[in-house]
CSV table of C-alpha atoms in Angstrom, one decimal:
chain,number,residue,atom,x,y,z
A,1,ALA,CA,67.2,-10.6,4.8
A,2,ARG,CA,65.6,-11.3,1.4
A,3,LEU,CA,66.1,-15.0,1.7
A,4,ALA,CA,64.8,-15.0,5.2
A,5,GLU,CA,61.6,-13.4,4.1
A,6,LYS,CA,61.3,-15.9,1.3
A,7,LYS,CA,61.7,-18.8,3.6
A,8,GLU,CA,59.0,-17.4,5.9
A,9,LEU,CA,56.5,-17.3,3.0
A,10,TRP,CA,57.5,-20.5,1.3
A,11,GLY,CA,55.1,-22.6,3.3
A,12,MET,CA,52.1,-20.3,2.2
A,13,ARG,CA,53.2,-20.3,-1.4
A,14,LYS,CA,53.1,-24.1,-1.4
A,15,LEU,CA,49.9,-24.2,0.6
A,16,PHE,CA,48.0,-21.9,-1.8
A,17,GLY,CA,49.6,-23.2,-5.0
A,18,VAL,CA,50.4,-19.7,-6.1
A,19,LYS,CA,53.4,-17.4,-6.2
A,20,VAL,CA,53.3,-14.6,-3.7
A,21,VAL,CA,53.4,-11.3,-5.6
A,22,GLY,CA,56.8,-9.6,-5.2
A,23,PHE,CA,58.9,-12.7,-5.2
A,24,ASP,CA,59.7,-13.2,-8.9
A,25,ASP,CA,61.7,-15.7,-10.9
A,26,ASP,CA,64.9,-13.7,-10.6
A,27,ASP,CA,64.9,-14.2,-6.9
A,28,ASP,CA,64.4,-18.0,-7.4
A,29,GLU,CA,67.5,-18.0,-9.8
A,30,LYS,CA,69.6,-16.2,-7.1
A,31,GLU,CA,68.6,-18.8,-4.5
A,32,LYS,CA,69.5,-21.6,-6.9
A,33,GLU,CA,72.9,-20.0,-7.5
A,34,GLU,CA,73.6,-19.7,-3.8
A,35,GLU,CA,72.7,-23.3,-3.3
A,36,LYS,CA,75.1,-24.4,-6.1
A,37,LYS,CA,77.9,-22.3,-4.5
A,38,LYS,CA,77.3,-24.1,-1.2
A,39,ASP,CA,77.5,-27.5,-3.0
A,40,GLY,CA,80.8,-26.5,-4.6
A,41,VAL,CA,79.4,-26.2,-8.2
A,42,ASP,CA,80.9,-23.6,-10.5
A,43,VAL,CA,77.9,-21.4,-11.4
A,44,ALA,CA,79.6,-19.8,-14.4
A,45,ASP,CA,80.5,-23.2,-15.9
A,46,THR,CA,76.9,-24.5,-15.2
A,47,LYS,CA,75.4,-21.4,-17.0
A,48,GLU,CA,77.8,-21.9,-20.0
A,49,GLU,CA,76.7,-25.6,-20.3
A,50,GLU,CA,73.0,-24.6,-20.2
A,51,GLU,CA,73.5,-22.0,-22.9
A,52,GLU,CA,75.3,-24.5,-25.1
A,53,GLU,CA,72.5,-27.0,-24.7
A,54,ALA,CA,69.9,-24.4,-25.4
A,55,ALA,CA,71.8,-23.2,-28.6
A,56,ALA,CA,72.1,-26.8,-29.8
A,57,GLU,CA,68.4,-27.5,-29.4
A,58,ALA,CA,67.3,-24.1,-30.9
A,59,LYS,CA,66.6,-24.6,-34.6
A,60,PRO,CA,64.9,-22.1,-36.9
A,61,ASP,CA,61.4,-23.4,-37.4
A,62,ALA,CA,58.6,-21.6,-39.2
A,63,THR,CA,56.1,-23.5,-37.1
A,64,MET,CA,57.7,-22.4,-33.8
A,65,GLU,CA,57.8,-18.8,-35.1
A,66,ALA,CA,54.1,-19.0,-35.9
A,67,LYS,CA,53.3,-20.4,-32.4
A,68,GLU,CA,55.3,-17.6,-30.8
A,69,LYS,CA,53.1,-15.1,-32.6
A,70,GLU,CA,50.0,-16.8,-31.3
A,71,ILE,CA,51.0,-16.3,-27.7
A,72,SER,CA,48.1,-14.4,-26.1
A,73,ALA,CA,48.4,-10.8,-24.9
A,74,GLU,CA,47.5,-12.0,-21.4
A,75,GLU,CA,50.7,-14.1,-21.2
A,76,THR,CA,52.9,-11.3,-22.5
A,77,LYS,CA,51.7,-8.8,-19.9
A,78,PRO,CA,54.3,-7.7,-17.3
A,79,ALA,CA,54.1,-9.3,-13.9
A,80,PRO,CA,51.7,-7.6,-11.5
A,81,ALA,CA,53.0,-5.2,-8.9
A,82,PRO,CA,53.0,-6.2,-5.3
A,83,PRO,CA,49.7,-5.4,-3.5
A,84,ALA,CA,49.5,-2.0,-1.9
A,85,VAL,CA,49.6,-2.3,1.9
A,86,ALA,CA,46.7,-0.5,3.5
A,87,THR,CA,47.7,2.6,5.4
A,88,GLY,CA,44.6,3.1,7.5
A,89,PRO,CA,44.0,2.0,11.2
A,90,LYS,CA,43.6,-1.6,12.2
A,91,ARG,CA,40.1,-2.7,13.1
A,92,LYS,CA,38.4,-5.9,14.1
A,93,VAL,CA,35.6,-6.8,11.7
A,94,ALA,CA,33.2,-9.6,11.1
A,95,LEU,CA,32.9,-11.0,7.6
A,96,LEU,CA,29.6,-12.5,6.4
A,97,LEU,CA,30.7,-15.0,3.8
A,98,ALA,CA,28.6,-17.1,1.4
A,99,PHE,CA,30.1,-19.9,-0.8
A,100,LEU,CA,29.4,-23.1,-2.7
A,101,GLY,CA,31.4,-25.9,-1.1
A,102,THR,CA,31.4,-28.3,-4.1
A,103,ASP,CA,35.0,-27.7,-5.0
A,104,TYR,CA,36.4,-27.4,-1.5
A,105,GLN,CA,37.4,-29.8,1.2
A,106,GLY,CA,35.8,-27.8,3.9
A,107,MET,CA,36.2,-24.5,5.8
A,108,GLN,CA,39.4,-25.1,7.6
A,109,ILE,CA,42.9,-24.6,6.0
A,110,ASN,CA,44.2,-28.0,4.7
A,111,ALA,CA,47.7,-28.1,3.4
A,112,SER,CA,46.9,-30.9,0.9
A,113,SER,CA,43.7,-29.5,-0.5
A,114,ARG,CA,41.7,-26.4,-1.4
A,115,SER,CA,39.7,-24.8,1.5
A,116,ILE,CA,37.5,-21.7,2.0
A,117,GLN,CA,39.7,-20.2,4.7
A,118,ALA,CA,42.8,-20.3,2.5
A,119,GLU,CA,41.0,-18.5,-0.4
A,120,VAL,CA,39.6,-15.8,1.9
A,121,GLU,CA,43.0,-15.2,3.5
A,122,LEU,CA,44.6,-14.9,0.0
A,123,ALA,CA,42.0,-12.4,-1.0
A,124,LEU,CA,42.6,-10.3,2.1
A,125,TYR,CA,46.3,-10.3,1.4
A,126,ARG,CA,45.9,-9.5,-2.3
A,127,ALA,CA,43.5,-6.6,-1.4
A,128,GLY,CA,46.2,-5.2,0.9
A,129,LEU,CA,44.2,-5.7,4.0
A,130,LEU,CA,46.7,-8.1,5.5
A,131,ALA,CA,50.3,-7.3,6.0
A,132,ARG,CA,52.8,-9.7,4.3
A,133,SER,CA,54.3,-10.5,7.7
A,134,ASN,CA,50.9,-11.8,8.9
A,135,PHE,CA,50.0,-13.7,5.7
A,136,GLY,CA,50.0,-17.4,6.5
A,137,TYR,CA,49.7,-16.9,10.3
A,138,PRO,CA,46.0,-16.7,11.2
A,139,HIS,CA,46.7,-16.2,14.9
A,140,LYS,CA,48.5,-12.9,14.1
A,141,TYR,CA,45.3,-11.3,12.8
A,142,GLY,CA,42.9,-13.0,15.2
A,143,TRP,CA,41.1,-15.3,12.7
A,144,SER,CA,38.1,-17.2,13.9
A,145,ASN,CA,35.1,-18.7,12.1
A,146,SER,CA,31.6,-19.4,13.5
A,147,ALA,CA,31.2,-22.9,11.9
A,148,ARG,CA,33.3,-25.7,10.5
A,149,THR,CA,31.6,-26.9,7.4
A,150,ASP,CA,32.4,-30.3,5.9
A,151,LYS,CA,33.6,-31.2,2.5
A,152,GLY,CA,31.0,-30.2,-0.2
A,153,VAL,CA,28.8,-28.3,2.3
A,154,HIS,CA,27.6,-24.8,1.2
A,155,SER,CA,27.0,-21.7,3.3
A,156,CYS,CA,25.0,-18.5,3.1
A,157,ALA,CA,26.1,-17.1,6.5
A,158,GLN,CA,29.5,-18.2,7.6
A,159,VAL,CA,30.8,-15.5,10.0
A,160,CYS,CA,34.5,-14.9,10.4
A,161,SER,CA,36.3,-12.4,12.7
A,162,VAL,CA,39.5,-11.0,11.6
A,163,LYS,CA,41.7,-7.9,12.3
A,164,ILE,CA,42.5,-6.0,9.1
A,165,ALA,CA,44.2,-2.7,8.1
A,166,LEU,CA,41.7,-0.3,6.5
A,167,PRO,CA,42.6,1.2,3.2
A,168,GLY,CA,42.4,4.7,4.6
A,169,GLU,CA,41.4,6.8,7.6
A,170,ASP,CA,37.9,7.4,6.4
A,171,SER,CA,37.3,4.0,4.7
A,172,THR,CA,33.8,2.5,5.1
A,173,MET,CA,33.0,-1.1,5.5
A,174,ASP,CA,31.3,-1.2,2.1
A,175,GLU,CA,34.6,-0.1,0.5
A,176,VAL,CA,36.4,-2.9,2.4
A,177,ARG,CA,33.8,-5.4,1.2
A,178,ALA,CA,34.1,-4.2,-2.4
A,179,LEU,CA,37.9,-4.3,-2.3
A,180,MET,CA,38.0,-7.8,-0.9
A,181,SER,CA,35.3,-9.1,-3.4
A,182,GLU,CA,37.6,-8.2,-6.3
A,183,HIS,CA,40.1,-10.9,-5.2
A,184,LEU,CA,37.6,-13.7,-4.3
A,185,PRO,CA,36.8,-16.6,-6.6
A,186,ASN,CA,33.3,-16.7,-8.2
A,187,ASP,CA,32.0,-19.4,-5.8
A,188,ILE,CA,32.9,-17.3,-2.6
A,189,ARG,CA,31.2,-14.0,-1.8
A,190,ALA,CA,31.6,-11.4,0.9
A,191,LEU,CA,28.0,-10.4,1.7
A,192,ASP,CA,28.8,-8.0,4.5
A,193,VAL,CA,31.7,-6.5,6.5
A,194,THR,CA,30.8,-5.1,10.0
A,195,ARG,CA,32.8,-3.5,12.8
A,196,VAL,CA,32.9,-5.5,16.0
A,197,THR,CA,34.5,-5.2,19.4
A,198,LYS,CA,38.2,-6.0,20.0
A,199,SER,CA,37.4,-9.0,22.0
A,200,PHE,CA,34.8,-10.5,19.5
A,201,CYS,CA,35.4,-14.1,18.5
A,202,ALA,CA,33.1,-15.6,15.9
A,203,ARG,CA,33.5,-19.1,17.2
A,204,THR,CA,32.7,-18.6,20.8
A,205,GLN,CA,30.2,-15.8,20.6
A,206,ARG,CA,27.8,-17.4,18.1
A,207,ASP,CA,25.0,-18.8,20.3
A,208,ARG,CA,22.7,-20.4,17.7
A,209,VAL,CA,23.0,-21.6,14.1
A,210,ARG,CA,20.4,-22.7,11.5
A,211,TYR,CA,21.1,-25.2,8.7
A,212,ARG,CA,19.0,-26.0,5.7
A,213,TYR,CA,18.7,-29.4,4.0
A,214,MET,CA,17.1,-29.9,0.6
A,215,ILE,CA,15.9,-33.5,-0.1
A,216,PRO,CA,14.1,-34.7,-3.3
A,217,SER,CA,10.6,-36.1,-2.4
A,218,TYR,CA,11.3,-39.4,-4.3
A,219,ALA,CA,14.0,-40.1,-1.6
A,220,LEU,CA,11.1,-40.5,0.9
A,221,ARG,CA,9.3,-43.1,-1.1
A,222,ASP,CA,8.6,-46.6,0.2
A,223,ARG,CA,11.9,-48.5,0.2
A,224,ASP,CA,10.4,-51.5,-1.6
A,225,GLU,CA,9.2,-49.2,-4.5
A,226,ILE,CA,12.7,-47.8,-4.8
A,227,ALA,CA,14.2,-51.3,-4.8
A,228,GLY,CA,11.8,-52.3,-7.5
A,229,ALA,CA,12.9,-49.3,-9.6
A,230,PHE,CA,16.6,-50.4,-9.3
A,231,GLU,CA,15.6,-53.9,-10.4
A,232,ARG,CA,13.6,-52.8,-13.4
A,233,ALA,CA,16.4,-50.4,-14.4
A,234,GLY,CA,18.8,-53.5,-14.5
A,235,CYS,CA,21.0,-52.2,-11.7
A,236,ALA,CA,20.3,-54.8,-9.0
A,237,ALA,CA,21.7,-58.1,-10.4
A,238,ASP,CA,25.3,-56.9,-10.7
A,239,SER,CA,25.3,-54.8,-7.5
A,240,ALA,CA,28.2,-56.9,-6.1
A,241,GLN,CA,30.5,-55.9,-9.0
A,242,ARG,CA,29.8,-52.1,-8.7
A,243,GLN,CA,32.0,-49.7,-6.7
A,244,PRO,CA,30.3,-48.3,-3.6
A,245,GLY,CA,31.9,-45.0,-4.2
A,246,ASP,CA,30.3,-44.4,-7.5
A,247,PRO,CA,27.9,-47.3,-8.3
A,248,LEU,CA,25.7,-45.7,-10.9
A,249,ASP,CA,26.8,-44.1,-14.3
A,250,ALA,CA,24.8,-41.5,-16.3
A,251,ALA,CA,22.9,-44.2,-18.2
A,252,ASP,CA,21.8,-45.9,-15.0
A,253,LEU,CA,20.6,-42.6,-13.5
A,254,VAL,CA,18.4,-41.9,-16.6
A,255,LYS,CA,16.8,-45.4,-16.3
A,256,ILE,CA,16.2,-45.1,-12.5
A,257,ARG,CA,14.7,-41.7,-12.8
A,258,ALA,CA,12.4,-43.0,-15.4
A,259,GLU,CA,11.3,-46.0,-13.3
A,260,LEU,CA,10.8,-43.7,-10.3
A,261,ASP,CA,8.9,-41.2,-12.4
A,262,ALA,CA,11.0,-38.6,-10.6
A,263,THR,CA,9.9,-35.6,-12.5
A,264,ARG,CA,6.2,-36.2,-11.9
A,265,TYR,CA,6.2,-37.8,-8.4
A,266,ARG,CA,4.5,-35.8,-5.7
A,267,ILE,CA,4.8,-36.8,-2.1
A,268,PRO,CA,1.4,-37.8,-0.5
A,269,GLU,CA,0.3,-35.7,2.5
A,270,ASP,CA,0.4,-38.6,5.0
A,271,ARG,CA,4.0,-39.4,4.0
A,272,LEU,CA,5.1,-35.8,4.4
A,273,ALA,CA,3.3,-35.7,7.8
A,274,LYS,CA,5.2,-38.8,8.9
A,275,PHE,CA,8.5,-37.2,7.8
A,276,ARG,CA,7.7,-34.0,9.8
A,277,GLU,CA,6.7,-36.2,12.8
A,278,ALA,CA,10.1,-37.9,12.7
A,279,LEU,CA,11.9,-34.6,12.5
A,280,ALA,CA,10.0,-33.4,15.6
A,281,LYS,CA,11.6,-36.3,17.5
A,282,TYR,CA,14.8,-34.4,17.5
A,283,HIS,CA,13.5,-31.4,19.5
A,284,GLY,CA,15.1,-30.8,22.9
A,285,THR,CA,18.3,-32.1,24.4
A,286,ARG,CA,19.3,-35.6,23.2
A,287,ALA,CA,22.3,-37.9,23.1
A,288,TYR,CA,23.6,-38.0,19.5
A,289,HIS,CA,26.4,-40.6,19.8
A,290,ASN,CA,24.7,-42.6,17.0
A,291,TYR,CA,24.6,-39.5,14.8
A,292,THR,CA,28.3,-38.7,14.6
A,293,ALA,CA,31.7,-40.5,14.4
A,294,ARG,CA,34.2,-41.6,17.0
A,295,LYS,CA,32.1,-40.6,20.0
A,296,SER,CA,31.5,-42.7,23.0
A,297,PRO,CA,27.9,-42.9,24.4
A,298,ASN,CA,29.3,-41.6,27.7
A,299,ASP,CA,31.0,-38.6,26.1
A,300,PRO,CA,29.4,-35.5,27.5
A,301,SER,CA,29.8,-33.7,24.1
A,302,VAL,CA,27.2,-36.0,22.4
A,303,MET,CA,24.5,-34.2,24.3
A,304,ARG,CA,23.1,-31.5,21.9
A,305,TYR,CA,20.1,-29.2,22.1
A,306,VAL,CA,17.9,-28.8,19.0
A,307,GLU,CA,15.4,-26.0,19.2
A,308,THR,CA,13.4,-26.8,16.0
A,309,PHE,CA,13.6,-29.2,13.0
A,310,THR,CA,10.9,-28.5,10.5
A,311,ALA,CA,10.0,-29.4,6.8
A,312,ASP,CA,8.6,-26.5,4.6
A,313,ASP,CA,6.1,-26.9,1.9
A,314,PRO,CA,7.5,-28.7,-1.2
A,315,VAL,CA,9.0,-26.7,-4.1
A,316,ILE,CA,9.4,-27.7,-7.8
A,317,ASP,CA,12.7,-27.3,-9.7
A,318,LYS,CA,13.0,-26.4,-13.4
A,319,ASN,CA,12.9,-30.1,-14.4
A,320,GLY,CA,9.7,-30.8,-12.5
A,321,VAL,CA,11.4,-32.6,-9.5
A,322,GLN,CA,9.8,-32.0,-6.2
A,323,TRP,CA,12.1,-31.0,-3.3
A,324,ILE,CA,11.4,-30.8,0.5
A,325,PRO,CA,13.3,-28.0,2.2
A,326,THR,CA,14.1,-28.6,5.9
A,327,SER,CA,15.5,-26.2,8.5
A,328,VAL,CA,17.1,-27.2,11.8
A,329,LEU,CA,18.0,-24.6,14.5
A,330,GLY,CA,20.2,-25.4,17.4
A,331,GLN,CA,23.2,-24.4,19.5
A,332,SER,CA,25.8,-26.4,17.8
A,333,PHE,CA,26.1,-29.7,15.8
A,334,LEU,CA,28.5,-32.7,15.7
A,335,LEU,CA,30.3,-34.0,12.7
A,336,HIS,CA,27.8,-35.5,10.2
A,337,GLN,CA,25.0,-35.0,12.8
A,338,ILE,CA,22.5,-33.2,10.5
A,339,ARG,CA,23.0,-35.5,7.5
A,340,LYS,CA,22.4,-38.6,9.8
A,341,MET,CA,19.3,-37.0,11.3
A,342,ILE,CA,17.9,-36.5,7.8
A,343,SER,CA,18.8,-40.1,6.8
A,344,MET,CA,17.0,-41.6,9.8
A,345,ALA,CA,13.9,-39.4,9.3
A,346,SER,CA,13.8,-40.3,5.6
A,347,GLU,CA,13.9,-44.0,6.6
A,348,VAL,CA,11.0,-43.5,8.9
A,349,ALA,CA,9.1,-41.8,6.1
A,350,GLY,CA,10.1,-44.6,3.7
A,351,GLY,CA,8.7,-47.3,6.1
A,352,SER,CA,12.0,-49.2,6.7
A,353,THR,CA,12.2,-48.2,10.4
A,354,THR,CA,9.7,-47.0,13.0
A,355,LEU,CA,9.4,-44.0,15.3
A,356,ASP,CA,9.9,-46.3,18.3
A,357,GLU,CA,13.2,-47.7,16.8
A,358,MET,CA,14.2,-44.1,16.0
A,359,GLU,CA,13.6,-43.2,19.7
A,360,SER,CA,15.8,-46.0,20.8
A,361,THR,CA,18.8,-44.5,19.0
A,362,PHE,CA,18.9,-41.7,21.7
A,363,SER,CA,19.4,-44.2,24.5
A,364,ARG,CA,22.9,-44.3,25.9
A,365,GLU,CA,22.7,-48.1,25.8
A,366,ALA,CA,21.9,-48.2,22.1
A,367,ILE,CA,24.6,-48.7,19.4
A,368,ARG,CA,23.2,-48.2,16.1
A,369,VAL,CA,24.6,-47.6,12.6
A,370,VAL,CA,22.9,-44.5,11.2
A,371,HIS,CA,23.9,-43.7,7.6
A,372,VAL,CA,24.9,-40.4,6.2
A,373,ALA,CA,22.8,-38.5,3.7
A,374,PRO,CA,24.6,-36.7,0.8
A,375,ALA,CA,26.5,-33.6,1.7
A,376,SER,CA,25.2,-31.8,-1.5
A,377,GLY,CA,21.8,-31.0,0.1
A,378,LEU,CA,23.2,-29.3,3.2
A,379,PHE,CA,24.0,-25.6,3.7
A,380,LEU,CA,24.5,-23.3,6.6
A,381,GLU,CA,21.6,-20.8,6.4
A,382,MET,CA,22.1,-18.3,9.3
A,383,SER,CA,24.3,-17.6,12.2
A,384,TYR,CA,23.0,-15.9,15.4
A,385,PHE,CA,24.8,-13.7,17.9
A,386,GLY,CA,22.0,-12.8,20.3
A,387,ASN,CA,24.0,-12.6,23.5
A,388,TYR,CA,26.6,-10.4,21.9
A,389,ASN,CA,23.9,-8.1,20.5
A,390,ASP,CA,22.3,-7.8,23.9
A,391,ARG,CA,25.5,-6.9,25.6
A,392,GLN,CA,26.2,-4.2,23.0
A,393,ALA,CA,22.6,-2.8,23.4
A,394,ARG,CA,23.1,-2.4,27.1
A,395,CYS,CA,26.4,-0.6,26.6
A,396,GLU,CA,25.6,3.1,25.9
A,397,SER,CA,29.1,3.9,24.7
A,398,SER,CA,29.2,1.1,22.2
A,399,ALA,CA,29.7,2.4,18.6
A,400,VAL,CA,29.6,-1.0,16.9
A,401,PRO,CA,26.4,-2.2,15.1
A,402,PRO,CA,24.6,-5.4,16.0
A,403,LEU,CA,25.3,-8.6,14.1
A,404,ASP,CA,21.8,-9.4,12.8
A,405,TRP,CA,21.0,-10.5,9.2
A,406,THR,CA,17.8,-12.2,10.0
A,407,SER,CA,15.2,-9.7,8.6
A,408,PRO,CA,15.0,-6.7,6.3
A,409,SER,CA,12.8,-4.9,8.7
A,410,SER,CA,15.2,-2.0,9.0
A,411,GLU,CA,14.4,-0.8,5.4
A,412,SER,CA,12.3,2.0,6.8
A,413,SER,CA,15.0,3.3,9.1
A,414,SER,CA,16.9,6.4,8.2
A,415,SER,CA,20.2,5.3,9.8
A,416,SER,CA,23.1,4.3,7.5
A,417,SER,CA,23.8,1.2,9.6
A,418,ALA,CA,20.2,0.0,9.3
A,419,ARG,CA,20.2,0.6,5.5
A,420,LYS,CA,23.6,-1.3,5.3
A,421,SER,CA,22.1,-4.2,7.3
A,422,SER,CA,19.1,-4.3,5.0
A,423,ASP,CA,21.3,-4.4,1.8
A,424,ALA,CA,23.2,-7.3,3.4
A,425,VAL,CA,20.0,-9.2,4.1
A,426,LYS,CA,19.0,-8.7,0.4
A,427,ARG,CA,22.3,-10.1,-0.8
A,428,TRP,CA,22.0,-13.0,1.6
A,429,LYS,CA,18.5,-13.9,0.4
A,430,GLU,CA,19.5,-13.6,-3.2
A,431,PHE,CA,22.4,-15.9,-2.7
A,432,ARG,CA,20.3,-18.5,-0.8
A,433,ASP,CA,17.4,-18.5,-3.3
A,434,ASP,CA,19.2,-17.9,-6.6
A,435,VAL,CA,22.6,-19.5,-6.1
A,436,VAL,CA,22.7,-22.2,-3.3
A,437,GLU,CA,19.2,-23.8,-3.7
A,438,LYS,CA,19.5,-23.8,-7.5
A,439,HIS,CA,23.0,-25.3,-7.3
A,440,VAL,CA,21.7,-28.1,-5.1
A,441,MET,CA,19.0,-29.0,-7.5
A,442,GLU,CA,21.3,-28.8,-10.6
A,443,GLU,CA,24.0,-30.8,-8.9
A,444,GLU,CA,21.5,-33.6,-8.2
A,445,ASP,CA,20.4,-33.5,-11.9
A,446,ASP,CA,24.1,-33.9,-13.0
A,447,ALA,CA,25.5,-36.2,-10.4
A,448,GLY,CA,22.5,-38.1,-9.0
A,449,ASN,CA,23.9,-38.1,-5.4
A,450,PHE,CA,20.6,-39.0,-3.8
A,451,LEU,CA,20.0,-41.9,-6.2
A,452,LYS,CA,23.5,-43.2,-5.5
A,453,TYR,CA,22.9,-42.9,-1.7
A,454,LEU,CA,19.7,-44.9,-2.0
A,455,TYR,CA,21.4,-47.5,-4.0
A,456,VAL,CA,24.3,-47.9,-1.6
A,457,MET,CA,21.9,-48.0,1.3
A,458,ARG,CA,20.0,-50.9,-0.4
A,459,TYR,CA,22.8,-53.1,-1.7
A,460,TYR,CA,26.0,-52.4,0.2
A,461,PHE,CA,25.0,-52.2,3.9
A,462,SER,CA,24.1,-55.2,6.0
A,463,PRO,CA,20.9,-55.0,8.0
A,464,GLU,CA,22.8,-56.2,11.0
A,465,GLY,CA,23.6,-52.6,12.0
A,466,GLY,CA,20.1,-51.2,11.5
A,467,SER,CA,16.7,-51.7,10.1
A,468,PHE,CA,17.1,-49.9,6.9
A,469,ASP,CA,15.7,-52.7,4.7
A,470,GLY,CA,13.0,-53.6,7.1
A,471,THR,CA,14.8,-56.7,8.6
A,472,GLY,CA,17.3,-55.0,10.9
A,473,LYS,CA,17.2,-54.8,14.7
A,474,ILE,CA,18.3,-52.3,17.3
A,475,ARG,CA,21.3,-53.8,19.1
A,476,THR,CA,22.0,-52.4,22.5
A,477,LYS,CA,25.1,-53.0,24.6
A,478,ARG,CA,23.2,-55.5,26.6
A,479,ASP,CA,22.2,-57.5,23.5
A,480,LYS,CA,25.8,-57.4,22.1
A,481,LYS,CA,27.2,-58.6,25.5
A,482,LYS,CA,24.6,-61.4,25.7
A,483,GLU,CA,25.4,-62.6,22.2
A,484,GLU,CA,29.1,-62.7,23.0
A,485,GLU,CA,28.4,-64.7,26.2
A,486,GLU,CA,26.2,-67.2,24.3
A,487,GLU,CA,28.9,-67.5,21.7
A,488,GLU,CA,31.6,-68.2,24.5
A,489,GLU,CA,29.3,-70.8,26.1
A,490,GLY,CA,28.8,-72.6,22.8
A,491,THR,CA,32.5,-72.7,22.3
A,492,GLU,CA,33.0,-74.3,25.8
A,493,ASP,CA,30.3,-76.9,25.1
A,494,ASN,CA,32.0,-77.8,21.8
A,495,LYS,CA,35.3,-78.2,23.7
A,496,GLU,CA,33.7,-80.5,26.4
A,497,GLU,CA,32.0,-82.6,23.8
A,498,GLY,CA,35.3,-83.1,21.9
A,499,THR,CA,37.1,-84.2,25.1
A,500,GLU,CA,34.3,-86.7,26.0
A,501,ASP,CA,34.6,-88.2,22.5
C-alpha cells in the first residue's frame, strides 16, 4: 500500500521538483532494495560492497573535519513533519491571486517548466487545505482559473475557484488566506479568499476582464528617429550578425538610450492623441485573425468584443523615463491579441502605418503580419463577475458575498464582509501600484525589452508582411491570388518561348 501511494505521487514530485513531505529517503532505499531483489541481485552483498568502497575512500582529513563543522544549522535540522490535514468542512472558495510572471512559463501547469498553478497547488497542499489523495489531480478539487496568462505576463486579479478543507469548523476566510500565504513564494500573493456557491466556476462565470499595458513614451517616437538612434549608437551596420532573440547587449542599451534621450523625452500632445485615436479603433466587435496565432479568418472565435481601450496620462519612473499606461476592457482575448493591438497602435503613432491601413486589418480578406509587443509591459488588472453577483443578489437565501474588488466604497459599511472586501481592494491597489508597475519599469531598465523589440522590428522583419518601415503594403487574399496567377502566367510564357526557340 505504501508503494502504491508513492507511485501515485511520483508524477507530482517530478512535476514540482520537490519531495512530498512524508516520503523520506528511507522509503526510497526500501524501493531500491525491492527492485534489486526482483532483478536477482543479492542486496546484502551489494551493501557490503558499498560499505567497503566507502571505507576505502574515507580518509582522516583535517580539512574535511573543518568543513563538517561549517555545515549550517539549517542543513542539520530534522526533516519537517507531514502537513497537518485540515479537519474542518469542505467549502468552495474563490482565490484572488496576484503575481509577477517574469520567472514563470504562464498560468497553466506545465510538466517541463515552472507555472503559477503548480505553485498555488503546492501551497494549498503544504497548508493542509488539500488532501494528499487530491494533490496532483486538479479535477478532484474543482480547480478553475478565470484567465490563462502567457509566459512573463503579470496579474493583479487572477481568480481561481477551488474546493478546500477548512482548518476548523469556525475558520474564517482571512485565516485561510493567512495560512495559504505562509507557503507561497514571494512573487505570488493571495489577496483575498471568498466563499462562493458550489456550482461556481471561475473560467465560465467571469464575464469581463481588464488588462493594463505599460509602454515607454520613446517607443511611440517617429520610426526614422529611432532608426537614426540605432545608427548613431553603432548598432545598425552589423545587424545581420546579431541574434534576433537577444540583439542588444548592456553597452548597446546604454548608447541607444543616450541617443534617444530616453530619460528626458516627453511625448508631444499630438502624438499621444494619435495613439489614443488608434486605440479607439478597437472598440466594438471586430475580427482579430491578424492579431493572434493559428486562427483562420473564417474561424468564428476571432470575433471579439472590446468595450474600451484607453491611454491614461503619462507617468514618470524613478529614472525619469516617461510611461504611457493603457487599459483595455473586454469579454475575452485571444493569444497575443493585446500585445499585437499595442504594437499596431504604436506603429500608427510612430508614423510607419496609417489608420486606414490599420482599419484594413479587421477585414476578413486581409492577411497581415502584426508583430507582438513585449510581454513585460502587460498585466491582468481586474476580473469581473457581474452576472454571478446579480444572480446572488436576487437570491434572498444566498449567504455568499459578491465577487467585487473594483472599489473601496464599502469602507463606511459596518458589515464584516464589506470591511473584508475593502481590505482586499487596498491590497490589490498596493500590489498594482507598488509591485507590478514598479517591476515593469525596473525590468525595462535592466533588460531593455522595448528597445530590443524596436530593433528587431527595424532590422529583422521584411516589409513584405506589413508597413512597419513605411514601405509595406496590406496584402489581401485577392492580391495574393492575383500575384500567384501572374507568376503562373509568366512561367507558361517562358515555356512557350523556349519551345519556339
